[in-house]
PDB file of C-alpha atoms and ligand atoms in Angstrom:
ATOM      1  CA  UNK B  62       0.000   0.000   0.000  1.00 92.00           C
ATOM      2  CA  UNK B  63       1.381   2.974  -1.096  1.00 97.00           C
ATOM      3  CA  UNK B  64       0.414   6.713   0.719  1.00 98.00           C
ATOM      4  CA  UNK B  65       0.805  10.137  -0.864  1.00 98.00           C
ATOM      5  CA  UNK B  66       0.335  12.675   1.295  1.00 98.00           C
ATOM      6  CA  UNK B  67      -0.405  16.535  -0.108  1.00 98.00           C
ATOM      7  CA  UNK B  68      -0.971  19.640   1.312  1.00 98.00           C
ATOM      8  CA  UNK B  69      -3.365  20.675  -1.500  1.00 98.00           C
ATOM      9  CA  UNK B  70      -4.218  19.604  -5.063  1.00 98.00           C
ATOM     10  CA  UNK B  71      -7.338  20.054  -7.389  1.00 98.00           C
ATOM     11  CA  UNK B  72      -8.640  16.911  -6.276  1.00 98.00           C
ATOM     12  CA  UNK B  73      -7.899  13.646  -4.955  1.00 98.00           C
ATOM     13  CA  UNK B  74      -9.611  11.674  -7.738  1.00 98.00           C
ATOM     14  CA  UNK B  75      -8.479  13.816 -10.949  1.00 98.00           C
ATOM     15  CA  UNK B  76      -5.206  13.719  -9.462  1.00 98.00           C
ATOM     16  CA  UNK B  77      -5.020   9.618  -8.695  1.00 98.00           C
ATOM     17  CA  UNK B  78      -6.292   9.144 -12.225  1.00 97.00           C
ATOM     18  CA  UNK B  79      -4.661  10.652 -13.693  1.00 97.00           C
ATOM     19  CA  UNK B  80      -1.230   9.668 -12.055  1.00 96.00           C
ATOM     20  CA  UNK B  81      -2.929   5.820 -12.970  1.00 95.00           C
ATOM     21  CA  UNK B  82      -3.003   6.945 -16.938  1.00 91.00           C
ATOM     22  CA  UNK B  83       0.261   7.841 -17.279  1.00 89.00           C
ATOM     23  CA  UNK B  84       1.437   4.418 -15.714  1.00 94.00           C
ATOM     24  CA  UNK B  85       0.286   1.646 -13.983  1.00 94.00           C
ATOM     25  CA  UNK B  86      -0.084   1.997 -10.099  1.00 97.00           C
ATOM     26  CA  UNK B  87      -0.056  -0.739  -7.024  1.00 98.00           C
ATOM     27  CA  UNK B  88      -3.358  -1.417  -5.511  1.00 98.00           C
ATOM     28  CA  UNK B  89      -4.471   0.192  -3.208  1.00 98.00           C
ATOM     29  CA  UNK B  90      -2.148   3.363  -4.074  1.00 98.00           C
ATOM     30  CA  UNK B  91      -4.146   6.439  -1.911  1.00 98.00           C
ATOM     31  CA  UNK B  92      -4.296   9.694  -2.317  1.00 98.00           C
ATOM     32  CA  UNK B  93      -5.120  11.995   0.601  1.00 98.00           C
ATOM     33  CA  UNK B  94      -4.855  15.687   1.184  1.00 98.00           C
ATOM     34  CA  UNK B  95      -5.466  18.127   3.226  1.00 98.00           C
ATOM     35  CA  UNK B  96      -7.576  20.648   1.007  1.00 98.00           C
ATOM     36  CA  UNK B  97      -8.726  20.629  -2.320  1.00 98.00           C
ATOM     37  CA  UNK B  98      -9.636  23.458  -4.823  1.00 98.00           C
ATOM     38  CA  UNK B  99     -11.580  22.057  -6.984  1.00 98.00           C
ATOM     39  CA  UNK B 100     -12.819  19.191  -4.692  1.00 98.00           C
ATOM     40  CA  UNK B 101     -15.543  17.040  -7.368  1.00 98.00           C
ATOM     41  CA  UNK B 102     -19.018  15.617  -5.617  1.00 97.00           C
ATOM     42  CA  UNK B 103     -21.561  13.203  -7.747  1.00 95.00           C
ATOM     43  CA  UNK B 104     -23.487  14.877 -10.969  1.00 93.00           C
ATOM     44  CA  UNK B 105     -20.983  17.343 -11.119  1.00 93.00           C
ATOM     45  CA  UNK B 106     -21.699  18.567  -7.950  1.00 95.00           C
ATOM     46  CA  UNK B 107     -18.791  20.494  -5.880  1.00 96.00           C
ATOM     47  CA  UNK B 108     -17.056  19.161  -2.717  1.00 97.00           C
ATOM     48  CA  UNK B 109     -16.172  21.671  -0.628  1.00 95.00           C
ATOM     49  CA  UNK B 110     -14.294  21.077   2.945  1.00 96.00           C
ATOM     50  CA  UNK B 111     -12.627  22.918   5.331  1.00 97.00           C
ATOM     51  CA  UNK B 112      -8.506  23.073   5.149  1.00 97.00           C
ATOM     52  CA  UNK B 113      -6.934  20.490   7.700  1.00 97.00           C
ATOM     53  CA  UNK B 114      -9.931  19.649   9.305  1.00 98.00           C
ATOM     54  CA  UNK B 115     -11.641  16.792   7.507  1.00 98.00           C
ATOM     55  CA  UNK B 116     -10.471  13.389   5.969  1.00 98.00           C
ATOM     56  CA  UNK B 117     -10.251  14.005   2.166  1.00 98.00           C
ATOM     57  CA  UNK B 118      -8.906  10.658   0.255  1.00 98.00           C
ATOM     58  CA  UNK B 119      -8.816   8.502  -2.926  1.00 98.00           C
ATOM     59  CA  UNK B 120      -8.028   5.133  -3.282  1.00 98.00           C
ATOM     60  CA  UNK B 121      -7.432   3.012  -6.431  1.00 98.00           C
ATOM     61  CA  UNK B 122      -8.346  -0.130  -6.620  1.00 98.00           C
ATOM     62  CA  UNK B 123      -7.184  -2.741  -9.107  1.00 98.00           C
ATOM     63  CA  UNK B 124      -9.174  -5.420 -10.882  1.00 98.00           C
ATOM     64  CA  UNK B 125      -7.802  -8.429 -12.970  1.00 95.00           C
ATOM     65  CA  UNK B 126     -11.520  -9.767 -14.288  1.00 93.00           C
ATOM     66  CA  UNK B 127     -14.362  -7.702 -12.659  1.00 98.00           C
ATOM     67  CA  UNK B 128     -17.462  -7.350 -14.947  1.00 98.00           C
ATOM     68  CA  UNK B 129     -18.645  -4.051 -15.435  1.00 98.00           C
ATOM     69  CA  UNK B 130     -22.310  -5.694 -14.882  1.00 98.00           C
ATOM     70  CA  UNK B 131     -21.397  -6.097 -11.098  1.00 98.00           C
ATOM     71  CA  UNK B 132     -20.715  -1.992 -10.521  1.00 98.00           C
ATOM     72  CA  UNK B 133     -23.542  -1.881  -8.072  1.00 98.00           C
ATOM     73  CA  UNK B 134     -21.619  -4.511  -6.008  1.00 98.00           C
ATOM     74  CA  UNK B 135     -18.648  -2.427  -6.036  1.00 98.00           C
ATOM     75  CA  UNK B 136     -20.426   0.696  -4.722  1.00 98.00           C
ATOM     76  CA  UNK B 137     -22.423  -1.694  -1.831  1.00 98.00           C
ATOM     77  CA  UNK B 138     -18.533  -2.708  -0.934  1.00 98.00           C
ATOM     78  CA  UNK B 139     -17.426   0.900  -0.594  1.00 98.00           C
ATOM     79  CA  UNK B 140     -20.159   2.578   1.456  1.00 98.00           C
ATOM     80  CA  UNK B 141     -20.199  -0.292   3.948  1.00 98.00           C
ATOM     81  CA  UNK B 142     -16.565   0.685   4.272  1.00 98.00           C
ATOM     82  CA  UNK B 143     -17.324   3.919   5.212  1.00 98.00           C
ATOM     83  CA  UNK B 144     -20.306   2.657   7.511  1.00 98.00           C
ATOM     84  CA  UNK B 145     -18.477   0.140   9.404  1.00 98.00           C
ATOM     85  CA  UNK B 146     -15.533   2.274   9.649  1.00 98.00           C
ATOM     86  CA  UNK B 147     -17.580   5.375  11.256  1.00 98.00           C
ATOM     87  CA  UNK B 148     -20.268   2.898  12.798  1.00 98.00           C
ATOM     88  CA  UNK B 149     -16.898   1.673  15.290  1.00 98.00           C
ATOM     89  CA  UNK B 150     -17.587   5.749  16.635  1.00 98.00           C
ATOM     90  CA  UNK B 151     -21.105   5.167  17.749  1.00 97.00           C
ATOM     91  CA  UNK B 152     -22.516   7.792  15.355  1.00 98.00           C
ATOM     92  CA  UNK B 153     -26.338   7.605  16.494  1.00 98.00           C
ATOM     93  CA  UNK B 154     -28.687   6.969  13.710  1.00 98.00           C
ATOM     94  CA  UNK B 155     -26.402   5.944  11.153  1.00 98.00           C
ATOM     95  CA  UNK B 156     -27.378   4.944   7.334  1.00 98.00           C
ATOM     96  CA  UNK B 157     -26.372   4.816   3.802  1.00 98.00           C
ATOM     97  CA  UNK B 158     -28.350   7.081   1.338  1.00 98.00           C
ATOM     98  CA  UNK B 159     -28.967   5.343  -1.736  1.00 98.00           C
ATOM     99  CA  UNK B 160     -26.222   5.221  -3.785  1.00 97.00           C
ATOM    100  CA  UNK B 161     -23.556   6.237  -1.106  1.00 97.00           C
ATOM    101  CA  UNK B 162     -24.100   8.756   1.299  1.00 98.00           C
ATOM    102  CA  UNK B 163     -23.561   8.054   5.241  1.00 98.00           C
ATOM    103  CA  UNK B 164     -25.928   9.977   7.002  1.00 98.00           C
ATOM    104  CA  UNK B 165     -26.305  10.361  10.670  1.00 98.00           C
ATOM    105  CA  UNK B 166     -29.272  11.434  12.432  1.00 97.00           C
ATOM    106  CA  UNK B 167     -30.412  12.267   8.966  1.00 96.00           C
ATOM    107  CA  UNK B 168     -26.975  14.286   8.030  1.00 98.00           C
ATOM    108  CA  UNK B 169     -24.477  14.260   5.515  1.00 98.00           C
ATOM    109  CA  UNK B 170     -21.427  13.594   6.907  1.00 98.00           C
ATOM    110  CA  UNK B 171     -19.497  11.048   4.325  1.00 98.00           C
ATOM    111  CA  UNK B 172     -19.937  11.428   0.460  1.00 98.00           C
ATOM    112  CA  UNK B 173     -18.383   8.801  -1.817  1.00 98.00           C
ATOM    113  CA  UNK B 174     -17.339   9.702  -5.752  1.00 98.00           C
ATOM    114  CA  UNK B 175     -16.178   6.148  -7.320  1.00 98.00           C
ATOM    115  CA  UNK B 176     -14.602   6.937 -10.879  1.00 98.00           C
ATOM    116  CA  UNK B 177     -14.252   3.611 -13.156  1.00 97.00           C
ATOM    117  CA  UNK B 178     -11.394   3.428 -15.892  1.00 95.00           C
ATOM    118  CA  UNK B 179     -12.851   0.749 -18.463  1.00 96.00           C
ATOM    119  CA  UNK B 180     -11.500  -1.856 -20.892  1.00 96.00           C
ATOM    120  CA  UNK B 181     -14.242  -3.780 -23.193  1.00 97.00           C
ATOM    121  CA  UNK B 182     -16.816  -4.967 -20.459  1.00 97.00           C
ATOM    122  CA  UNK B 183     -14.543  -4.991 -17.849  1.00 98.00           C
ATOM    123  CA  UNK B 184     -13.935  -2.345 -15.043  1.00 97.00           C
ATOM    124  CA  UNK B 185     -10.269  -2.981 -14.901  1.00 96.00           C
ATOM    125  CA  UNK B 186      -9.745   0.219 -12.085  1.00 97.00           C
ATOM    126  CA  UNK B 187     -11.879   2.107  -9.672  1.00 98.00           C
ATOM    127  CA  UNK B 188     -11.093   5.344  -7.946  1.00 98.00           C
ATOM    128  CA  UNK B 189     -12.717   5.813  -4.659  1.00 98.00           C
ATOM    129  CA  UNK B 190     -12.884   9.174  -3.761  1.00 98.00           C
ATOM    130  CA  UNK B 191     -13.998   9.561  -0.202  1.00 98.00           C
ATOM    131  CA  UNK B 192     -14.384  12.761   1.601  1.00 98.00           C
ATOM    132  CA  UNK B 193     -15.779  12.308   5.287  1.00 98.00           C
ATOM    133  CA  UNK B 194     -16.166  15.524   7.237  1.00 98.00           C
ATOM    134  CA  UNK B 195     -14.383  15.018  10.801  1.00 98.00           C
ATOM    135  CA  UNK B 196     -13.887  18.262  12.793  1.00 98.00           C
ATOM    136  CA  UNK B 197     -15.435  20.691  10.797  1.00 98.00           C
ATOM    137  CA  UNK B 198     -17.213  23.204  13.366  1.00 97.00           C
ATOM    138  CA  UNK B 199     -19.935  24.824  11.286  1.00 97.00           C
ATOM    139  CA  UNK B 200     -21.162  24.106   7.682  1.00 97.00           C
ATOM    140  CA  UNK B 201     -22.188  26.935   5.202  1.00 93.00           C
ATOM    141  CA  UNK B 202     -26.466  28.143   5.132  1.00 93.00           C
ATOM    142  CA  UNK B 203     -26.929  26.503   1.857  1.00 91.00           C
ATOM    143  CA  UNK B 204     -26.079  22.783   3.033  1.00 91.00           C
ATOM    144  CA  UNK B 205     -27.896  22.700   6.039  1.00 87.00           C
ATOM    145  CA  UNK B 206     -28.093  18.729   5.441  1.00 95.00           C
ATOM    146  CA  UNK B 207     -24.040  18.730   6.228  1.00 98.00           C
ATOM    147  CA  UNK B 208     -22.722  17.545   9.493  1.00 98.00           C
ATOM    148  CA  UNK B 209     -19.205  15.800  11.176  1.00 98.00           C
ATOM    149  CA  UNK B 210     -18.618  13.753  13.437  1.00 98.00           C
ATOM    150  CA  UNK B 211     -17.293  16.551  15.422  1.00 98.00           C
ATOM    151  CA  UNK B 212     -20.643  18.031  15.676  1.00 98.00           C
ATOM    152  CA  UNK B 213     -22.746  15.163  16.425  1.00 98.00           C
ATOM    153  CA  UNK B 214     -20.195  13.153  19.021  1.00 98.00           C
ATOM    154  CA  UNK B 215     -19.319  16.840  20.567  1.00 98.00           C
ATOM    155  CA  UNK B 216     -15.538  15.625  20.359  1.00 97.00           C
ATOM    156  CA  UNK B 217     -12.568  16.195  18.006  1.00 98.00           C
ATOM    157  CA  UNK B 218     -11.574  13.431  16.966  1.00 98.00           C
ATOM    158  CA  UNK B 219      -7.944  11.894  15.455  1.00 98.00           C
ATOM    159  CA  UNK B 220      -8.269  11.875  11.519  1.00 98.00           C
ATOM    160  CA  UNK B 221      -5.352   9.461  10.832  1.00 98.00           C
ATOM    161  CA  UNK B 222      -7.189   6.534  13.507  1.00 98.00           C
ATOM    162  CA  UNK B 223     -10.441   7.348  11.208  1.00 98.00           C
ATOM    163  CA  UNK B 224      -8.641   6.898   7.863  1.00 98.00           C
ATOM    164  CA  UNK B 225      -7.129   3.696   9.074  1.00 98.00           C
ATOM    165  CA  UNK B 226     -10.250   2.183   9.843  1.00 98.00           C
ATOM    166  CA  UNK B 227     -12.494   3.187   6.708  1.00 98.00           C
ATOM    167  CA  UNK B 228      -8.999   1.864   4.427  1.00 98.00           C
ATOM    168  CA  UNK B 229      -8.840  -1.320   6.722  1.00 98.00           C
ATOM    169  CA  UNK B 230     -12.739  -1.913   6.396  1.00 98.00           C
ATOM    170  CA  UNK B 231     -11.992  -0.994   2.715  1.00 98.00           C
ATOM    171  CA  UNK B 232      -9.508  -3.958   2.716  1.00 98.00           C
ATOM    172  CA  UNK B 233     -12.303  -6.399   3.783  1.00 98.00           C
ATOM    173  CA  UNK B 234     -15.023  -5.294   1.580  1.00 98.00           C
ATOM    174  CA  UNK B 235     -12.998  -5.233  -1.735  1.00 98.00           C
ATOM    175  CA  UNK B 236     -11.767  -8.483  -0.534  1.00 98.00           C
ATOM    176  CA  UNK B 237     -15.114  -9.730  -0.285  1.00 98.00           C
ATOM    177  CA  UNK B 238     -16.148  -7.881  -4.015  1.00 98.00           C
ATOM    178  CA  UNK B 239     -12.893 -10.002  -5.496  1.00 97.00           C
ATOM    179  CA  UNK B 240     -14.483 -13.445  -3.925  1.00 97.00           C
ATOM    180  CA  UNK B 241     -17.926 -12.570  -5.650  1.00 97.00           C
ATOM    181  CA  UNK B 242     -19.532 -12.128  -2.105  1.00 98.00           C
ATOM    182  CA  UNK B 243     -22.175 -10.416  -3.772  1.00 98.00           C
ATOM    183  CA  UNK B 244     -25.189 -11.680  -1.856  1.00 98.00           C
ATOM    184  CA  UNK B 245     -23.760 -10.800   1.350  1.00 98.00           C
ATOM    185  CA  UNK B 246     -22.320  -6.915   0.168  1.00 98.00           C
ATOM    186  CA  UNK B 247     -26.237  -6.648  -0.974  1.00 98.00           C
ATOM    187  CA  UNK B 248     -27.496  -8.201   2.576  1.00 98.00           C
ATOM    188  CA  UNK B 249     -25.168  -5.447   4.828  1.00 98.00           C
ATOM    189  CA  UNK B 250     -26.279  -2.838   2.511  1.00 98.00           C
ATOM    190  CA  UNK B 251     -29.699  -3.061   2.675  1.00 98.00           C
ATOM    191  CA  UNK B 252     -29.770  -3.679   6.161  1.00 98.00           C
ATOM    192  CA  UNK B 253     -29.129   0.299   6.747  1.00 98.00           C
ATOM    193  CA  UNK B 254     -30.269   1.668   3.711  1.00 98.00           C
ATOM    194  CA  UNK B 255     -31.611   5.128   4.767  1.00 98.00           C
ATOM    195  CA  UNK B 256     -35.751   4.778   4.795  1.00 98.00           C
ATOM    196  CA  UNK B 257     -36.096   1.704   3.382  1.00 98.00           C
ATOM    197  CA  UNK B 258     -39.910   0.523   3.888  1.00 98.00           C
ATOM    198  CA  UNK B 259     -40.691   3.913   5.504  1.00 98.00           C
ATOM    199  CA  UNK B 260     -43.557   5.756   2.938  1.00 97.00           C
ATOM    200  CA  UNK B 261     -41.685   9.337   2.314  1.00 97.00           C
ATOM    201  CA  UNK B 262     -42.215  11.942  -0.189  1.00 97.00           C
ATOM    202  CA  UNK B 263     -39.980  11.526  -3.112  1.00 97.00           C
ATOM    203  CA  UNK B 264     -39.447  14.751  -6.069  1.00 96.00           C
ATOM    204  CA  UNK B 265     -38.636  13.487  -9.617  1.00 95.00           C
ATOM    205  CA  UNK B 266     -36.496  14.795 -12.540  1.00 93.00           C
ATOM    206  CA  UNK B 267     -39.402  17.334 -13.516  1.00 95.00           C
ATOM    207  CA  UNK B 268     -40.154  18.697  -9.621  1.00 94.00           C
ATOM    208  CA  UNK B 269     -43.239  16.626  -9.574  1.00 96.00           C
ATOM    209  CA  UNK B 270     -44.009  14.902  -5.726  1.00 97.00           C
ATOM    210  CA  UNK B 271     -44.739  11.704  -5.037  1.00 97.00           C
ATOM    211  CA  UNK B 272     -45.125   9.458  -1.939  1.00 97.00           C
ATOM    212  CA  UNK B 273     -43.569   5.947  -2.140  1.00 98.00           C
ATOM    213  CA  UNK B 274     -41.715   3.585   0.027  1.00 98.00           C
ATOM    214  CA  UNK B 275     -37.788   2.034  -0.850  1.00 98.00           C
ATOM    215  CA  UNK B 276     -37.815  -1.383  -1.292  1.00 98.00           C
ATOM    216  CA  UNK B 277     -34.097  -2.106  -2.315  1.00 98.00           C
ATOM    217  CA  UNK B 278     -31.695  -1.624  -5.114  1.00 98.00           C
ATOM    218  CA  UNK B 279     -31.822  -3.278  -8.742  1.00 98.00           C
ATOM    219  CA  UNK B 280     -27.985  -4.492  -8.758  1.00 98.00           C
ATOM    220  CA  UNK B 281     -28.253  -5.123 -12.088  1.00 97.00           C
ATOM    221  CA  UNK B 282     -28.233  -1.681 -13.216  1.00 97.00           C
ATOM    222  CA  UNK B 283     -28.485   0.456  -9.725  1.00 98.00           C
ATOM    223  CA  UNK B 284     -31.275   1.824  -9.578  1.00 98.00           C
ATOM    224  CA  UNK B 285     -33.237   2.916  -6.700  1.00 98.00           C
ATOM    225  CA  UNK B 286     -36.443   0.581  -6.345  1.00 98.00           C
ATOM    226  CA  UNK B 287     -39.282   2.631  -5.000  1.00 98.00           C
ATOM    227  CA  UNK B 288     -43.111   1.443  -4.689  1.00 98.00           C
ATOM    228  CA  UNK B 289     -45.398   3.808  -5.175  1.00 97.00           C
ATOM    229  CA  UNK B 290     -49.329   4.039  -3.879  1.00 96.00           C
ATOM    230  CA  UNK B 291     -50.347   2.298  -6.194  1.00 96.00           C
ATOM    231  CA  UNK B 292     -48.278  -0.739  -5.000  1.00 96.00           C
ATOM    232  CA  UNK B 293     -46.385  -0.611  -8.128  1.00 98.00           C
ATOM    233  CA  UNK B 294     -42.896  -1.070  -8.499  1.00 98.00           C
ATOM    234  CA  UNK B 295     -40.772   2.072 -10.365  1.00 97.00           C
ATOM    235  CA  UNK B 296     -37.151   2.373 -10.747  1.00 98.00           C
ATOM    236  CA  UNK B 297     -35.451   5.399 -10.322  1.00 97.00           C
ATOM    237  CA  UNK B 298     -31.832   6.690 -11.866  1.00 97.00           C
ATOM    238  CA  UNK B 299     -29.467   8.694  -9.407  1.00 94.00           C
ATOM    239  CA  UNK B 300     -30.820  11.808 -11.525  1.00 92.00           C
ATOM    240  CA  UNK B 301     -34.132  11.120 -11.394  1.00 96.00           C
ATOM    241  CA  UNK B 302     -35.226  10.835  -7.783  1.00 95.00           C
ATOM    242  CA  UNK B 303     -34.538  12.629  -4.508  1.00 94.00           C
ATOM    243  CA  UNK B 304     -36.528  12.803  -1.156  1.00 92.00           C
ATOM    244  CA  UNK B 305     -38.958  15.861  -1.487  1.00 93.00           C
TER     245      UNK B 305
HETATM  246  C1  BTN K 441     -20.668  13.431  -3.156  1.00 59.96           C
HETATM  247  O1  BTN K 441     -21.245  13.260  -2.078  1.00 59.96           O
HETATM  248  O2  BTN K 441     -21.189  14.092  -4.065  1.00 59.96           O
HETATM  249  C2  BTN K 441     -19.316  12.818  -3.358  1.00 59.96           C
HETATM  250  C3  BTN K 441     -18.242  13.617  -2.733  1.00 59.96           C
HETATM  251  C4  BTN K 441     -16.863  12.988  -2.865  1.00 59.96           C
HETATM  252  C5  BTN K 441     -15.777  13.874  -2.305  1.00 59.96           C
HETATM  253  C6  BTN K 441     -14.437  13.224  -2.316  1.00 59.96           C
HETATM  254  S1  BTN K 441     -13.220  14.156  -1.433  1.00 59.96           S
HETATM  255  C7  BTN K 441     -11.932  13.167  -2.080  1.00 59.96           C
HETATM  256  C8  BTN K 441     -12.293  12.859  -3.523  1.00 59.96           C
HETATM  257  N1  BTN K 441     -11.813  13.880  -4.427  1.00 59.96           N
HETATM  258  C9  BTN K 441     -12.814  14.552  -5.011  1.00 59.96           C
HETATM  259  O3  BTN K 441     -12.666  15.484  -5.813  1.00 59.96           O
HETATM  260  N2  BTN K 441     -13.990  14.072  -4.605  1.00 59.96           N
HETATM  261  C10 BTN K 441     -13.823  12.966  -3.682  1.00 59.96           C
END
């Protein structure tokens, strides 16, 4: 396992890939830094984290003959990293929002950015961008979903024991992912996916409402399985759902 350590760089993950690109790196080479300035979030959202306060990291992983038709399994291996990892803090009320955000007591405080470099059908590297907010004292107005573990444990907390457990927890789950321990990635996921079988209000892609209950994830091509009054069964794309 090989560490770089940086003071500041665009971001973790355009950095790592880049770096992979240009020449073939060890797995489990990692990436970590202690601010970013142009820090990249899912649908090309922005990640933005206090300097030298949080836990900002990517991680590539190699793979010899991993099907690009298993991607959902890689995803449940990564956030139940990240779960287990912070779950060892007693974070009350913890979860994963569908695809991979750890919540607790309903608040961002983990987001997860995996990057895929393909060849044919194959995923043949991931990069795992984590960034999990740690000490960060106060979070701006406009993401008043955003919290750290600071905040909701009331203690600061060591970032280097907290990156050793999500890369050691990492360790397992990929190891698990390589063995084709798909059934039982799927099982831990589920198990704390955030308001599964509770009826919530859902928006789609056009603003309209909707009430409807998650039932699970379709691993075969990751979408968010929602049942609606009706009692039937819709599946929803990472752009075209979120709770209302
Ligand atoms: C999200 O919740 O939208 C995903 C956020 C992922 C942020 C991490 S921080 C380290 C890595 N480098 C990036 O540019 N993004 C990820």
């Amino acid at each position: 396992m090989r560490i770089i350590k940086l003071n500041a760089i665009e971001s973790t993950n355009t950095f790592l890939k880049d770096l992979s690109v240009n020449s073939a790196q060890e797995d489990f080479t990692i990436v970590v830094t202690e601010q970013q300035t142009s820090g990249r979030g899912q649908m090309n959202t922005k990640w933005v984290s206090e300097t030298g306060k949080n836990l900002m990291f990517s991680v590539l992983i190699n793979f010899n003959d991993f099907s690009i038709s298993n991607q959902t399994f890689l995803n449940f291996a990564v956030a139940m990293a990240v779960f287990e990892a912070l779950n060892e803090f007693k974070l009350p009320k913890l979860s994963v929002k569908w695809p991979n955000d750890i919540l607790s007591e309903k608040k961002k405080i983990c987001g997860v950015l995996i990057e895929n470099n393909l060849k044919g059908m194959n995923i043949s590297s991931s990069i795992i961008g984590i960034g999990i907010n740690v000490n960060q004292n106060s979070f701006p107005e406009n993401v008043p979903n955003a919290s750290s573990l600071r905040l909701i444990l009331n203690e600061e907390l060591d970032r280097d024991i907290v990156f050793t457990k999500v890369i050691d927890r990492l360790k397992i789950n990929i190891d698990l992912l390589r063995s084709k321990e798909f059934e039982l990635l799927e099982d831990k996921y589920i198990r704390v996916l955030y308001k599964k079988n509770i009826p919530s209000m859902f928006k789609d892609a056009e603003n309209v409402l909707f009430m409807g209950k998650i039932l699970g994830v379709n691993t075969t091509n990751g979408k968010l399985q929602v049942e609606l009054s009706d009692e039937t069964i819709k599946e929803f794309a990472l752009k075209e759902v979120s709770f209302a």
